[in-house]
Amino acid sequence: MRWLKSECADSYYQVKPECKDVPATRFKIKPGRTLSVRKWLAAFSPNGQLDIRKTLKRIHRGGIHPSIRGEVWEFLLGCYDPMSTFDKRKQIREHRRAQYVRWKKECSEMFPVDGRGKCITSPVITEDRNAKSTEIVTGNGPLDMKVTKWLLTLHQIGLDVTRTDRNLVFYEKQENLSKLWDILSVYAWIDIDVGYCQGMSDLCSPMIILLEHEADAFWCFERLMRRLRENFRCTETSIGVVTQLGHLATVTQVIHPKLHQHFETLGGGHYLFAVRMLMVLFRREFSF
Amino acid sequence: MSFQKRTLLKVILLGDSGYVHMKFSQQYKATIGADFVTKELQIDDRNVTLQIWDTAGQERFQSLGVAFYRGADCCVLVYDVNVSKSFDNLDNWHEEFLKQVIIMLIWFPIFISCQANPTDPRTFPFILLGNKIDLDGGNSRAVSEKKAKDWCVSKENMPYFETSAKEDINVDAAFHCISKNALENEREQDIYFQGIPDVVTQTEQKSGCAC
């Protein structure tokens, strides 16, 4: 397929007509510069090894064509080693999909995360570990700490799922909302330290749009979180992103003292205005 | 670009976020960390910009505490007139704020200007808003106006307003009062909106990133 002139990428991620406050994309598909399907396929050796250097160079110059963004991201996020073969990746993919199914089953045994789009929005247990909802399978004894912690975060996921990327036509479909809910709740279970924190739904949503298979989307999200999870981690007195805010302040102070001074005066202190930008990688500022 | 002198006031909203939604825009998106909106007002002959800060609903963001409270000129406590618990928790929010002011005094004494004179936190300007009075035509009300007013009297006569952010009832009057109270406690800080934007424009021109 060839594109004769620059094509705007907006149409790939259709926005609801009533949403007027969505930033327009500046990304354009440019023939000869953007990584196209043809160039992408040509970047693999016969047994499936990817010429990552050439690919990155092209991506840097012209971006990725939206139709292949998902599979390219899998490499960029580090899900697969570019030097691996087709066979090896197929094997890993199957293994990971099976693992995801197992975790999802574990979750649904504790609380029915059943993929039919049931989103809970109020706590299912109380802080003192008494079940509020009849759907919780408690067995006979009291719930253990890990299970309690997980159950306590569930309603927050439910509250946020219905508020994530609501401007996209994609999320009018109930099954897509369900995927978001399922992936976030499974992730909260396997990374109990971080669990679920507001902002994570913004990061997870693009994966679901770009990767058709729910398990593949999960693993992309999991990879992304390896890099970002520290920001969401929390102690009694601090939340991870504060460290990064400190770095931002230090860098700005050195490269642009006047701007730093301006932020200190206007920003209410500690670069708090940048919390969201850093936590969700500018997802609220830029189009998708 | 305006060359007019403006006064900037930092206002922070506190309350049970599960019940209270005092958002002014982007209501359909979750707040991450802390977020602010600005509102421009004219108080007598002064142009005032209110920088209104709100924290996210999730509890773990409470640990942004000190940074969030720093430099506040006024603290707005909000509860939902339809939810008793949100009223009962006002004492906690009030105490939490005063506690943070004291932490600031200990850790960042040099950053604190004359506002929020923490040697006597009781003089700090607070205001109470009873929100969502529009709900169910007022039939689902759980906290009476008298109860709220009595509470305000016990807190150094804190001003009280009953509002509906949704129906835009009394919101302007409330913000007018917030500004007036904060101005009385004002720090000497004026903002000029020229200067910095020029520099930003230069940077924008340099970057050719199209992603």
Short mmCIF file of C-alpha atoms in Angstrom, two decimals:
data_model
loop_
_atom_site.label_atom_id
_atom_site.label_comp_id
_atom_site.label_asym_id
_atom_site.label_seq_id
_atom_site.Cartn_x
_atom_site.Cartn_y
_atom_site.Cartn_z
CA MET A 1 0.00 0.00 0.00
CA ARG A 2 1.30 3.44 -0.88
CA TRP A 3 0.42 6.87 0.37
CA LEU A 4 0.74 9.61 -2.13
CA LYS A 5 0.69 12.50 0.27
CA SER A 6 1.01 13.09 3.98
CA GLU A 7 -1.90 11.54 5.77
CA CYS A 8 -3.19 12.63 9.16
CA ALA A 9 -3.21 9.88 11.75
CA ASP A 10 -6.28 11.07 13.66
CA SER A 11 -8.70 8.90 11.76
CA TYR A 12 -7.08 5.77 13.17
CA TYR A 13 -8.18 6.63 16.68
CA GLN A 14 -11.61 8.04 16.12
CA VAL A 15 -12.78 10.69 18.55
CA LYS A 16 -16.43 11.07 19.49
CA PRO A 17 -17.93 14.02 17.61
CA GLU A 18 -19.20 15.68 20.81
CA CYS A 19 -15.70 15.88 22.31
CA LYS A 20 -14.31 19.22 21.22
CA ASP A 21 -11.47 19.70 23.69
CA VAL A 22 -9.22 16.95 22.34
CA PRO A 23 -5.80 18.14 21.18
CA ALA A 24 -5.34 17.53 17.45
CA THR A 25 -2.44 15.34 16.46
CA ARG A 26 0.58 16.82 14.73
CA PHE A 27 1.74 13.40 13.64
CA LYS A 28 1.47 12.82 9.91
CA ILE A 29 2.14 9.65 8.01
CA LYS A 30 4.85 10.64 5.54
CA PRO A 31 5.67 8.34 2.64
CA GLY A 32 9.34 7.42 2.60
CA ARG A 33 9.91 8.56 6.20
CA THR A 34 7.32 6.82 8.36
CA LEU A 35 7.98 3.17 9.16
CA SER A 36 5.53 1.50 6.78
CA VAL A 37 4.23 -2.06 6.75
CA ARG A 38 6.50 -2.90 3.82
CA LYS A 39 9.64 -1.50 5.46
CA TRP A 40 8.76 -3.20 8.71
CA LEU A 41 8.40 -6.62 7.11
CA ALA A 42 11.63 -6.09 5.19
CA ALA A 43 13.52 -5.40 8.41
CA PHE A 44 13.34 -9.09 9.44
CA SER A 45 15.82 -11.76 8.38
CA PRO A 46 14.39 -15.04 7.02
CA ASN A 47 14.40 -16.62 10.48
CA GLY A 48 12.90 -13.55 12.13
CA GLN A 49 15.75 -11.48 13.53
CA LEU A 50 14.98 -7.78 13.45
CA ASP A 51 17.36 -5.10 12.23
CA ILE A 52 16.61 -2.88 15.21
CA ARG A 53 19.15 -0.19 14.33
CA LYS A 54 17.66 0.55 10.95
CA THR A 55 14.15 0.35 12.35
CA LEU A 56 14.83 2.77 15.18
CA LYS A 57 16.43 5.22 12.80
CA ARG A 58 13.33 5.25 10.63
CA ILE A 59 10.99 5.54 13.61
CA HIS A 60 13.02 8.46 14.84
CA ARG A 61 12.67 10.18 11.48
CA GLY A 62 9.04 9.58 10.66
CA GLY A 63 7.25 7.62 13.36
CA ILE A 64 5.38 4.36 12.98
CA HIS A 65 2.41 3.74 10.74
CA PRO A 66 -0.61 3.25 13.03
CA SER A 67 -1.55 -0.09 11.47
CA ILE A 68 1.64 -1.76 12.78
CA ARG A 69 2.14 0.28 15.92
CA GLY A 70 1.17 -2.56 18.25
CA GLU A 71 3.67 -5.11 16.99
CA VAL A 72 6.44 -2.51 16.81
CA TRP A 73 5.75 -1.37 20.36
CA GLU A 74 6.22 -4.92 21.58
CA PHE A 75 9.85 -4.62 20.55
CA LEU A 76 10.27 -1.04 21.72
CA LEU A 77 8.91 -1.89 25.15
CA GLY A 78 11.25 -4.85 25.40
CA CYS A 79 8.73 -7.68 25.31
CA TYR A 80 10.91 -9.45 22.76
CA ASP A 81 14.61 -9.51 22.01
CA PRO A 82 15.15 -8.23 18.43
CA MET A 83 17.68 -11.02 17.90
CA SER A 84 15.14 -13.73 18.70
CA THR A 85 13.65 -15.86 15.91
CA PHE A 86 10.03 -16.16 14.78
CA ASP A 87 9.83 -19.60 16.41
CA LYS A 88 11.26 -18.43 19.70
CA ARG A 89 8.86 -15.49 19.89
CA LYS A 90 5.90 -17.68 19.07
CA GLN A 91 6.88 -19.96 21.92
CA ILE A 92 7.29 -17.05 24.37
CA ARG A 93 4.00 -15.53 23.30
CA GLU A 94 2.10 -18.75 23.92
CA HIS A 95 3.75 -19.19 27.26
CA ARG A 96 2.88 -15.63 28.31
CA ARG A 97 -0.70 -15.88 27.14
CA ALA A 98 -1.14 -19.04 29.20
CA GLN A 99 0.41 -17.33 32.23
CA TYR A 100 -2.00 -14.41 31.88
CA VAL A 101 -4.97 -16.79 31.71
CA ARG A 102 -3.77 -18.48 34.92
CA TRP A 103 -3.48 -15.17 36.78
CA LYS A 104 -6.84 -14.03 35.54
CA LYS A 105 -8.34 -17.26 36.80
CA GLU A 106 -6.71 -16.74 40.21
CA CYS A 107 -8.30 -13.31 40.37
CA SER A 108 -11.72 -14.47 39.36
CA GLU A 109 -11.59 -17.11 42.08
CA MET A 110 -11.20 -14.35 44.67
CA PHE A 111 -13.57 -11.95 42.99
CA PRO A 112 -15.42 -12.52 39.74
CA VAL A 113 -13.43 -10.44 37.27
CA ASP A 114 -15.40 -11.99 34.52
CA GLY A 115 -14.79 -9.83 31.49
CA ARG A 116 -18.45 -9.12 30.96
CA GLY A 117 -17.87 -5.53 31.76
CA LYS A 118 -18.95 -5.58 35.33
CA CYS A 119 -17.14 -2.65 36.91
CA ILE A 120 -17.53 -2.18 40.61
CA THR A 121 -17.27 1.36 41.89
CA SER A 122 -17.68 1.03 45.62
CA PRO A 123 -15.46 -0.90 48.04
CA VAL A 124 -16.11 -4.64 48.17
CA ILE A 125 -14.63 -5.08 51.62
CA THR A 126 -14.21 -2.79 54.59
CA GLU A 127 -10.82 -1.71 55.95
CA ASP A 128 -11.21 -4.20 58.81
CA ARG A 129 -11.45 -7.01 56.28
CA ASN A 130 -15.15 -7.75 56.44
CA ALA A 131 -16.68 -8.70 53.17
CA LYS A 132 -19.22 -6.15 51.94
CA SER A 133 -20.07 -7.96 48.78
CA THR A 134 -21.62 -11.40 48.70
CA GLU A 135 -19.59 -12.21 45.62
CA ILE A 136 -16.32 -12.55 47.46
CA VAL A 137 -15.24 -16.12 47.95
CA THR A 138 -13.82 -15.96 51.46
CA GLY A 139 -13.61 -19.66 52.21
CA ASN A 140 -13.86 -20.11 55.94
CA GLY A 141 -11.00 -18.22 57.51
CA PRO A 142 -10.18 -14.49 57.49
CA LEU A 143 -8.72 -13.02 54.31
CA ASP A 144 -4.96 -12.79 54.14
CA MET A 145 -3.18 -9.46 53.78
CA LYS A 146 -2.35 -9.76 50.11
CA VAL A 147 -5.91 -10.62 49.15
CA THR A 148 -7.27 -7.83 51.34
CA LYS A 149 -4.98 -5.27 49.77
CA TRP A 150 -6.03 -6.35 46.30
CA LEU A 151 -9.73 -6.32 47.08
CA LEU A 152 -9.42 -2.83 48.55
CA THR A 153 -8.07 -1.42 45.29
CA LEU A 154 -10.71 -2.90 43.00
CA HIS A 155 -13.32 -0.18 43.25
CA GLN A 156 -10.72 2.46 42.39
CA ILE A 157 -10.02 0.62 39.14
CA GLY A 158 -13.74 0.53 38.44
CA LEU A 159 -14.08 4.27 39.08
CA ASP A 160 -11.22 5.10 36.73
CA VAL A 161 -11.93 2.66 33.90
CA THR A 162 -15.13 4.49 33.05
CA ARG A 163 -13.26 7.80 32.99
CA THR A 164 -10.33 6.78 30.81
CA ASP A 165 -10.11 8.04 27.23
CA ARG A 166 -13.85 8.53 27.12
CA ASN A 167 -13.38 10.75 24.10
CA LEU A 168 -12.41 7.76 21.93
CA VAL A 169 -15.06 5.85 20.03
CA PHE A 170 -13.07 2.70 20.88
CA TYR A 171 -14.26 2.77 24.49
CA GLU A 172 -17.93 2.95 23.58
CA LYS A 173 -17.67 -0.83 23.25
CA GLN A 174 -18.25 -2.55 26.55
CA GLU A 175 -15.80 -5.36 25.74
CA ASN A 176 -12.97 -2.84 25.43
CA LEU A 177 -13.76 -1.33 28.81
CA SER A 178 -13.77 -4.86 30.22
CA LYS A 179 -10.29 -5.48 28.89
CA LEU A 180 -9.04 -2.36 30.66
CA TRP A 181 -10.64 -3.45 33.91
CA ASP A 182 -9.30 -7.01 33.62
CA ILE A 183 -5.72 -6.05 32.79
CA LEU A 184 -5.51 -3.49 35.57
CA SER A 185 -6.95 -5.82 38.17
CA VAL A 186 -4.64 -8.68 37.15
CA TYR A 187 -1.67 -6.32 37.26
CA ALA A 188 -2.67 -5.09 40.71
CA TRP A 189 -2.63 -8.71 41.82
CA ILE A 190 0.83 -9.62 40.47
CA ASP A 191 2.50 -6.37 41.60
CA ILE A 192 0.93 -6.08 45.01
CA ASP A 193 3.44 -3.42 46.16
CA VAL A 194 2.20 -0.95 43.59
CA GLY A 195 -1.25 -2.45 43.17
CA TYR A 196 -3.37 0.04 41.34
CA CYS A 197 -2.68 3.75 41.40
CA GLN A 198 -4.59 6.47 39.58
CA GLY A 199 -2.84 7.25 36.32
CA MET A 200 -2.15 3.63 35.48
CA SER A 201 -5.38 3.40 33.49
CA ASP A 202 -4.12 6.21 31.23
CA LEU A 203 -0.96 4.20 30.55
CA CYS A 204 -2.76 0.92 30.00
CA SER A 205 -5.41 2.20 27.62
CA PRO A 206 -3.18 2.64 24.51
CA MET A 207 -1.96 -0.94 24.80
CA ILE A 208 -5.51 -2.23 24.55
CA ILE A 209 -6.17 -0.08 21.51
CA LEU A 210 -2.96 -1.15 19.77
CA LEU A 211 -2.86 -4.86 20.62
CA GLU A 212 -5.84 -6.93 19.74
CA HIS A 213 -5.15 -9.83 22.07
CA GLU A 214 -5.82 -8.97 25.71
CA ALA A 215 -2.87 -10.99 27.01
CA ASP A 216 -0.45 -9.29 24.61
CA ALA A 217 -1.74 -5.90 25.76
CA PHE A 218 -1.22 -7.00 29.35
CA TRP A 219 2.42 -7.89 28.74
CA CYS A 220 3.12 -4.61 27.01
CA PHE A 221 1.63 -2.80 29.96
CA GLU A 222 3.66 -4.95 32.36
CA ARG A 223 6.85 -4.01 30.47
CA LEU A 224 5.99 -0.33 30.57
CA MET A 225 5.32 -0.56 34.29
CA ARG A 226 8.78 -2.03 34.90
CA ARG A 227 10.13 1.37 33.93
CA LEU A 228 7.44 3.47 35.57
CA ARG A 229 6.34 1.59 38.66
CA GLU A 230 8.66 3.47 41.02
CA ASN A 231 6.66 6.65 40.37
CA PHE A 232 3.50 4.97 41.59
CA ARG A 233 5.00 3.34 44.65
CA CYS A 234 4.12 4.85 47.91
CA THR A 235 5.44 4.94 51.46
CA GLU A 236 3.79 6.45 54.52
CA THR A 237 5.25 9.86 53.81
CA SER A 238 6.06 10.00 50.14
CA ILE A 239 5.08 8.88 46.67
CA GLY A 240 7.69 7.80 44.10
CA VAL A 241 7.09 10.56 41.57
CA VAL A 242 8.45 13.11 44.06
CA THR A 243 11.98 11.86 43.32
CA GLN A 244 11.50 12.55 39.63
CA LEU A 245 10.01 15.96 40.37
CA GLY A 246 13.19 16.72 42.29
CA HIS A 247 15.31 15.77 39.28
CA LEU A 248 13.19 17.94 37.04
CA ALA A 249 13.64 20.88 39.40
CA THR A 250 17.42 20.35 39.55
CA VAL A 251 17.80 20.12 35.79
CA THR A 252 15.62 23.17 35.15
CA GLN A 253 17.50 25.18 37.73
CA VAL A 254 20.76 24.48 35.91
CA ILE A 255 19.69 24.88 32.29
CA HIS A 256 17.17 27.66 32.75
CA PRO A 257 17.34 29.45 36.11
CA LYS A 258 14.85 32.12 35.06
CA LEU A 259 12.24 29.53 34.16
CA HIS A 260 12.92 27.73 37.42
CA GLN A 261 12.31 30.93 39.33
CA HIS A 262 9.09 31.45 37.43
CA PHE A 263 7.86 27.97 38.35
CA GLU A 264 8.74 28.51 41.99
CA THR A 265 6.73 31.71 42.06
CA LEU A 266 3.73 30.54 40.10
CA GLY A 267 3.63 26.83 40.55
CA GLY A 268 2.83 26.64 44.22
CA GLY A 269 6.13 24.91 44.89
CA HIS A 270 7.87 21.60 44.36
CA TYR A 271 6.93 21.37 40.67
CA LEU A 272 3.62 19.88 41.67
CA PHE A 273 2.13 20.96 38.34
CA ALA A 274 4.29 18.34 36.62
CA VAL A 275 3.07 15.35 38.65
CA ARG A 276 0.52 14.29 36.09
CA MET A 277 2.80 14.96 33.11
CA LEU A 278 5.47 12.65 34.50
CA MET A 279 3.15 9.98 35.84
CA VAL A 280 1.21 9.40 32.65
CA LEU A 281 3.91 10.46 30.18
CA PHE A 282 2.03 13.51 28.89
CA ARG A 283 -1.01 11.48 27.90
CA ARG A 284 -3.38 14.27 28.92
CA GLU A 285 -1.41 16.90 27.03
CA PHE A 286 -0.96 15.12 23.70
CA SER A 287 -3.38 13.39 21.38
CA PHE A 288 -3.31 9.66 20.89
CA MET B 1 0.08 39.04 26.62
CA SER B 2 -1.21 41.08 29.51
CA PHE B 3 1.07 43.62 31.11
CA GLN B 4 -1.32 44.27 33.91
CA LYS B 5 -0.33 43.62 37.45
CA ARG B 6 -2.16 40.69 38.94
CA THR B 7 -2.30 39.15 42.34
CA LEU B 8 -1.96 35.40 42.52
CA LEU B 9 -3.68 33.54 45.30
CA LYS B 10 -3.20 29.85 45.96
CA VAL B 11 -6.36 28.19 47.19
CA ILE B 12 -6.57 24.54 48.15
CA LEU B 13 -9.67 22.40 48.26
CA LEU B 14 -9.96 19.71 50.92
CA GLY B 15 -12.70 17.23 51.63
CA ASP B 16 -13.74 13.64 51.14
CA SER B 17 -13.10 13.28 47.45
CA GLY B 18 -15.23 10.18 47.20
CA TYR B 19 -18.27 12.32 47.84
CA VAL B 20 -17.18 15.79 46.91
CA HIS B 21 -16.60 16.77 43.35
CA MET B 22 -15.78 20.37 43.11
CA LYS B 23 -14.24 20.12 39.69
CA PHE B 24 -14.63 22.91 37.23
CA SER B 25 -13.51 21.19 34.09
CA GLN B 26 -12.60 17.78 32.74
CA GLN B 27 -15.01 16.13 35.12
CA TYR B 28 -14.92 12.95 33.08
CA LYS B 29 -11.22 12.36 33.76
CA ALA B 30 -9.62 11.21 36.98
CA THR B 31 -7.33 13.69 38.74
CA ILE B 32 -3.79 12.40 38.98
CA GLY B 33 -1.76 13.60 41.93
CA ALA B 34 -2.77 17.20 42.27
CA ASP B 35 -4.26 19.48 39.70
CA PHE B 36 -5.32 23.07 39.52
CA VAL B 37 -7.60 25.35 37.61
CA THR B 38 -7.32 29.11 37.49
CA LYS B 39 -10.13 31.57 37.88
CA GLU B 40 -9.82 35.27 37.29
CA LEU B 41 -11.73 37.72 39.42
CA GLN B 42 -11.90 41.37 40.13
CA ILE B 43 -12.00 42.31 43.78
CA ASP B 44 -12.62 46.04 44.21
CA ASP B 45 -10.04 47.49 41.85
CA ARG B 46 -7.65 44.57 41.88
CA ASN B 47 -7.24 41.81 39.35
CA VAL B 48 -6.92 38.52 41.15
CA THR B 49 -5.99 35.13 39.78
CA LEU B 50 -7.10 32.25 41.93
CA GLN B 51 -5.03 29.11 41.53
CA ILE B 52 -7.38 26.45 42.86
CA TRP B 53 -5.71 23.15 43.76
CA ASP B 54 -7.41 19.85 44.27
CA THR B 55 -5.89 16.46 45.12
CA ALA B 56 -6.73 13.15 43.54
CA GLY B 57 -9.30 10.89 45.12
CA GLN B 58 -6.92 8.05 45.89
CA GLU B 59 -5.52 8.09 49.39
CA ARG B 60 -1.91 7.52 48.45
CA PHE B 61 -1.69 10.98 46.91
CA GLN B 62 -2.20 12.47 50.35
CA SER B 63 1.52 11.94 50.78
CA LEU B 64 2.14 14.83 48.39
CA GLY B 65 1.06 16.78 51.49
CA VAL B 66 3.68 19.39 52.24
CA ALA B 67 4.20 20.34 48.60
CA PHE B 68 0.49 20.63 48.11
CA TYR B 69 -0.11 22.86 51.11
CA ARG B 70 2.95 25.05 50.69
CA GLY B 71 2.25 28.70 50.07
CA ALA B 72 -1.52 28.38 50.41
CA ASP B 73 -3.38 31.65 50.90
CA CYS B 74 -6.72 30.11 51.71
CA CYS B 75 -8.03 26.65 52.51
CA VAL B 76 -11.49 25.68 51.29
CA LEU B 77 -13.12 22.78 53.11
CA VAL B 78 -15.84 21.08 51.10
CA TYR B 79 -18.44 18.55 52.15
CA ASP B 80 -21.47 17.01 50.51
CA VAL B 81 -24.69 18.09 52.25
CA ASN B 82 -26.18 14.70 51.31
CA VAL B 83 -23.49 12.60 53.00
CA SER B 84 -23.12 12.82 56.78
CA LYS B 85 -19.73 11.17 56.77
CA SER B 86 -18.25 13.90 54.59
CA PHE B 87 -19.36 16.41 57.23
CA ASP B 88 -18.05 14.31 60.12
CA ASN B 89 -14.65 14.13 58.43
CA LEU B 90 -14.29 17.92 58.27
CA ASP B 91 -12.55 17.93 61.64
CA ASN B 92 -9.93 15.54 60.26
CA TRP B 93 -9.31 17.70 57.21
CA HIS B 94 -9.07 20.83 59.31
CA GLU B 95 -6.57 19.22 61.65
CA GLU B 96 -4.62 17.65 58.81
CA PHE B 97 -4.16 21.05 57.21
CA LEU B 98 -2.97 22.68 60.42
CA LYS B 99 -0.62 19.77 61.03
CA GLN B 100 0.94 20.24 57.59
CA VAL B 101 1.36 23.95 58.21
CA ILE B 102 3.33 23.12 61.32
CA ILE B 103 5.48 20.58 59.44
CA MET B 104 6.21 23.31 56.89
CA LEU B 105 7.26 25.61 59.68
CA ILE B 106 9.73 23.05 60.96
CA TRP B 107 11.19 21.91 57.65
CA PHE B 108 10.91 24.90 55.36
CA PRO B 109 11.01 27.97 57.57
CA ILE B 110 12.83 30.02 54.95
CA PHE B 111 10.23 29.32 52.28
CA ILE B 112 7.37 30.61 54.30
CA SER B 113 6.55 34.19 53.72
CA CYS B 114 4.13 36.16 55.79
CA GLN B 115 1.03 34.27 54.71
CA ALA B 116 -0.45 31.50 56.79
CA ASN B 117 1.27 32.86 59.84
CA PRO B 118 1.77 29.50 61.44
CA THR B 119 2.56 30.82 64.88
CA ASP B 120 -1.18 31.15 65.20
CA PRO B 121 -2.73 28.75 62.71
CA ARG B 122 -6.21 29.71 63.85
CA THR B 123 -5.91 32.99 62.00
CA PHE B 124 -5.36 31.21 58.71
CA PRO B 125 -8.27 31.86 56.33
CA PHE B 126 -10.57 28.88 56.02
CA ILE B 127 -13.95 28.72 54.38
CA LEU B 128 -16.54 25.95 54.39
CA LEU B 129 -18.67 24.96 51.39
CA GLY B 130 -21.68 22.67 51.64
CA ASN B 131 -21.89 21.36 48.09
CA LYS B 132 -24.44 19.49 45.98
CA ILE B 133 -27.49 21.26 47.40
CA ASP B 134 -29.20 20.68 44.03
CA LEU B 135 -29.31 16.90 44.47
CA ASP B 136 -32.85 15.49 44.40
CA GLY B 137 -34.26 18.96 44.90
CA GLY B 138 -32.74 19.05 48.39
CA ASN B 139 -34.73 16.04 49.56
CA SER B 140 -31.72 13.80 50.11
CA ARG B 141 -30.09 16.29 52.47
CA ALA B 142 -28.38 14.70 55.46
CA VAL B 143 -26.73 17.70 57.12
CA SER B 144 -28.78 20.73 58.09
CA GLU B 145 -27.64 24.28 57.45
CA LYS B 146 -27.80 24.98 61.17
CA LYS B 147 -25.51 22.09 62.04
CA ALA B 148 -22.94 23.36 59.52
CA LYS B 149 -23.22 26.93 60.75
CA ASP B 150 -22.75 25.83 64.36
CA TRP B 151 -19.60 23.98 63.35
CA CYS B 152 -18.28 27.12 61.64
CA VAL B 153 -18.92 29.20 64.76
CA SER B 154 -16.80 26.74 66.76
CA LYS B 155 -13.96 27.24 64.24
CA GLU B 156 -13.24 30.93 64.67
CA ASN B 157 -16.36 31.92 62.74
CA MET B 158 -15.37 30.33 59.50
CA PRO B 159 -17.49 31.70 56.61
CA TYR B 160 -20.02 29.24 55.23
CA PHE B 161 -21.63 28.92 51.80
CA GLU B 162 -24.09 26.43 50.41
CA THR B 163 -23.30 25.72 46.78
CA SER B 164 -24.01 23.64 43.76
CA ALA B 165 -21.03 23.39 41.45
CA LYS B 166 -23.25 21.60 38.94
CA GLU B 167 -26.00 24.21 38.85
CA ASP B 168 -23.58 27.08 39.49
CA ILE B 169 -25.41 28.24 42.62
CA ASN B 170 -23.52 30.53 44.97
CA VAL B 171 -20.14 29.51 43.52
CA ASP B 172 -19.19 33.04 42.50
CA ALA B 173 -20.16 34.44 45.89
CA ALA B 174 -18.04 31.78 47.56
CA PHE B 175 -15.00 32.56 45.46
CA HIS B 176 -15.44 36.24 46.01
CA CYS B 177 -15.34 35.61 49.75
CA ILE B 178 -12.35 33.29 49.42
CA SER B 179 -10.42 35.97 47.53
CA LYS B 180 -11.31 38.70 50.00
CA ASN B 181 -10.24 36.62 52.97
CA ALA B 182 -7.03 35.55 51.31
CA LEU B 183 -6.20 39.11 50.28
CA GLU B 184 -6.43 40.22 53.86
CA ASN B 185 -3.73 37.72 54.65
CA GLU B 186 -1.87 38.45 51.51
CA ARG B 187 1.76 37.94 50.88
CA GLU B 188 3.62 40.56 48.90
CA GLN B 189 3.71 38.81 45.61
CA ASP B 190 2.79 40.23 42.27
CA ILE B 191 3.05 38.50 39.02
CA TYR B 192 3.92 39.97 35.69
CA PHE B 193 2.81 37.88 32.78
CA GLN B 194 5.37 39.21 30.34
CA GLY B 195 8.97 38.06 30.03
CA ILE B 196 8.89 34.35 30.45
CA PRO B 197 6.59 33.54 27.51
CA ASP B 198 9.14 35.02 25.07
CA VAL B 199 11.69 32.53 26.22
CA VAL B 200 9.24 29.67 25.92
CA THR B 201 8.45 30.67 22.35
CA GLN B 202 12.11 30.44 21.43
CA THR B 203 12.33 26.92 22.74
CA GLU B 204 9.19 25.91 20.91
CA GLN B 205 10.61 27.13 17.65
CA LYS B 206 13.74 25.10 18.09
CA SER B 207 12.03 21.80 18.67
CA GLY B 208 10.88 20.19 15.47
CA CYS B 209 9.47 17.06 17.00
CA ALA B 210 6.35 15.92 15.25
CA CYS B 211 5.38 13.05 17.48
#
